[in-house]
Structures are given as structure tokens and as C-alpha cells.
């Protein structure tokens, strides 16, 4: 008997930039100022959850006649929100409290990290860039990777953004998502 320990896992990187395209920094609080510590950049990394719908989307890809849209250059979108609760992320079908609208994946995404047969061939990269003016919200703390931009879209993956970020209408928000498929 052979037992597989296969898994699908992801990592989300969120970057907030100012109107000039530079990474924004948090203003130092009392203790960081007292100890003359550098300001922290607004770049955050967090693991994601492949949702129950995502499990179904992956299985659907493995059949000869898939019935669901793939999260690809035509149907790939992300949506951010302010309603992270952490209670049942596996069951999420999107963000809990949407802010802004669905945003299409950037033009060269998704793609694999490396060519087939090379190390990194099993890592899929997704990127969405919310330009200045796309968002104006405080407390953005969740993101969903979707296979469309309507209420019927399916959620492949869901992630917490921590700490929550504030994005003004002058700021841009870039979300990089990598999903690694491992059969070991």
C-alpha cells in the first residue's frame, strides 16, 4: 500500500504603495521611536486556505470535460474585504465583507514559477494590482482568489491579510499569490 501525503498550499504577499509607486511604511509608535528602530514597510506575507470550492475546482481540472471555469487569464480575479473572522475559512465562497470590486489578474498571470521539468514547475503564481483610485478603505484584512467576477464565481483560495491594511484612493495595492502543489 502506498500512502500519499500530497497537499496544496499557498502564500499571499500584499504590498501597499504610495502615489509614486514606492512601498509605504508604517509610522513608528512610541517604542519604535524611543529605540530608534526603522519604520516597517507595508509588505505582508500570510498563508492561505484552499477552500472547499477550491478543492472541487482542482478536482474538476483533472477530468476530461471540466465543467467549471479555471482561475486563468480570462476568468481569474481577486477581491479584497474587511470581514476576516477566522472561524471557517475553508468554507468561504468569497470575502466576507467586500470592499471595492473584483479585480482581474494582471496580464501575464497566472504562470508557473519555472518551466516544466524544472524546480518550481509545481508553483502557480497569480498577481492582481489595484491601481490608485481602485480602493479607498481602512482595515482590509481578507482576500479571495476567484474564477470569475460575479456572484456565481467560485473561490479557489482565501487568505487573511495581517496586519490589516489601509489603502487610500492615492495608494495602490499589489497582491501576489503562489500556490504550490506537492505530491510527496
PDB file of C-alpha atoms in Angstrom, residues 17-21 131-133 135-136 167-172:
ATOM      1  CA  UNK A  17       2.472  51.545  -2.484  1.00  0.00           C
ATOM      2  CA  UNK A  18       2.092  55.321  -2.415  1.00  0.00           C
ATOM      3  CA  UNK A  19       1.135  57.579  -5.333  1.00  0.00           C
ATOM      4  CA  UNK A  20       4.747  57.486  -6.603  1.00  0.00           C
ATOM      5  CA  UNK A  21       4.907  53.677  -6.635  1.00  0.00           C
ATOM      6  CA  UNK A 131      -4.286  50.881  -9.075  1.00  0.00           C
ATOM      7  CA  UNK A 132      -4.617  54.220  -7.298  1.00  0.00           C
ATOM      8  CA  UNK A 133      -8.310  55.042  -7.146  1.00  0.00           C
ATOM      9  CA  UNK A 135      -9.707  51.211  -3.418  1.00  0.00           C
ATOM     10  CA  UNK A 136     -10.267  53.629  -0.552  1.00  0.00           C
ATOM     11  CA  UNK A 167      -5.440  51.919   1.347  1.00  0.00           C
ATOM     12  CA  UNK A 168      -6.298  55.488   0.365  1.00  0.00           C
ATOM     13  CA  UNK A 169      -7.501  56.473  -3.092  1.00  0.00           C
ATOM     14  CA  UNK A 170      -3.916  57.644  -3.822  1.00  0.00           C
ATOM     15  CA  UNK A 171      -2.402  54.246  -2.947  1.00  0.00           C
ATOM     16  CA  UNK A 172      -2.069  51.069  -4.969  1.00  0.00           C
TER      17      UNK A 172
END
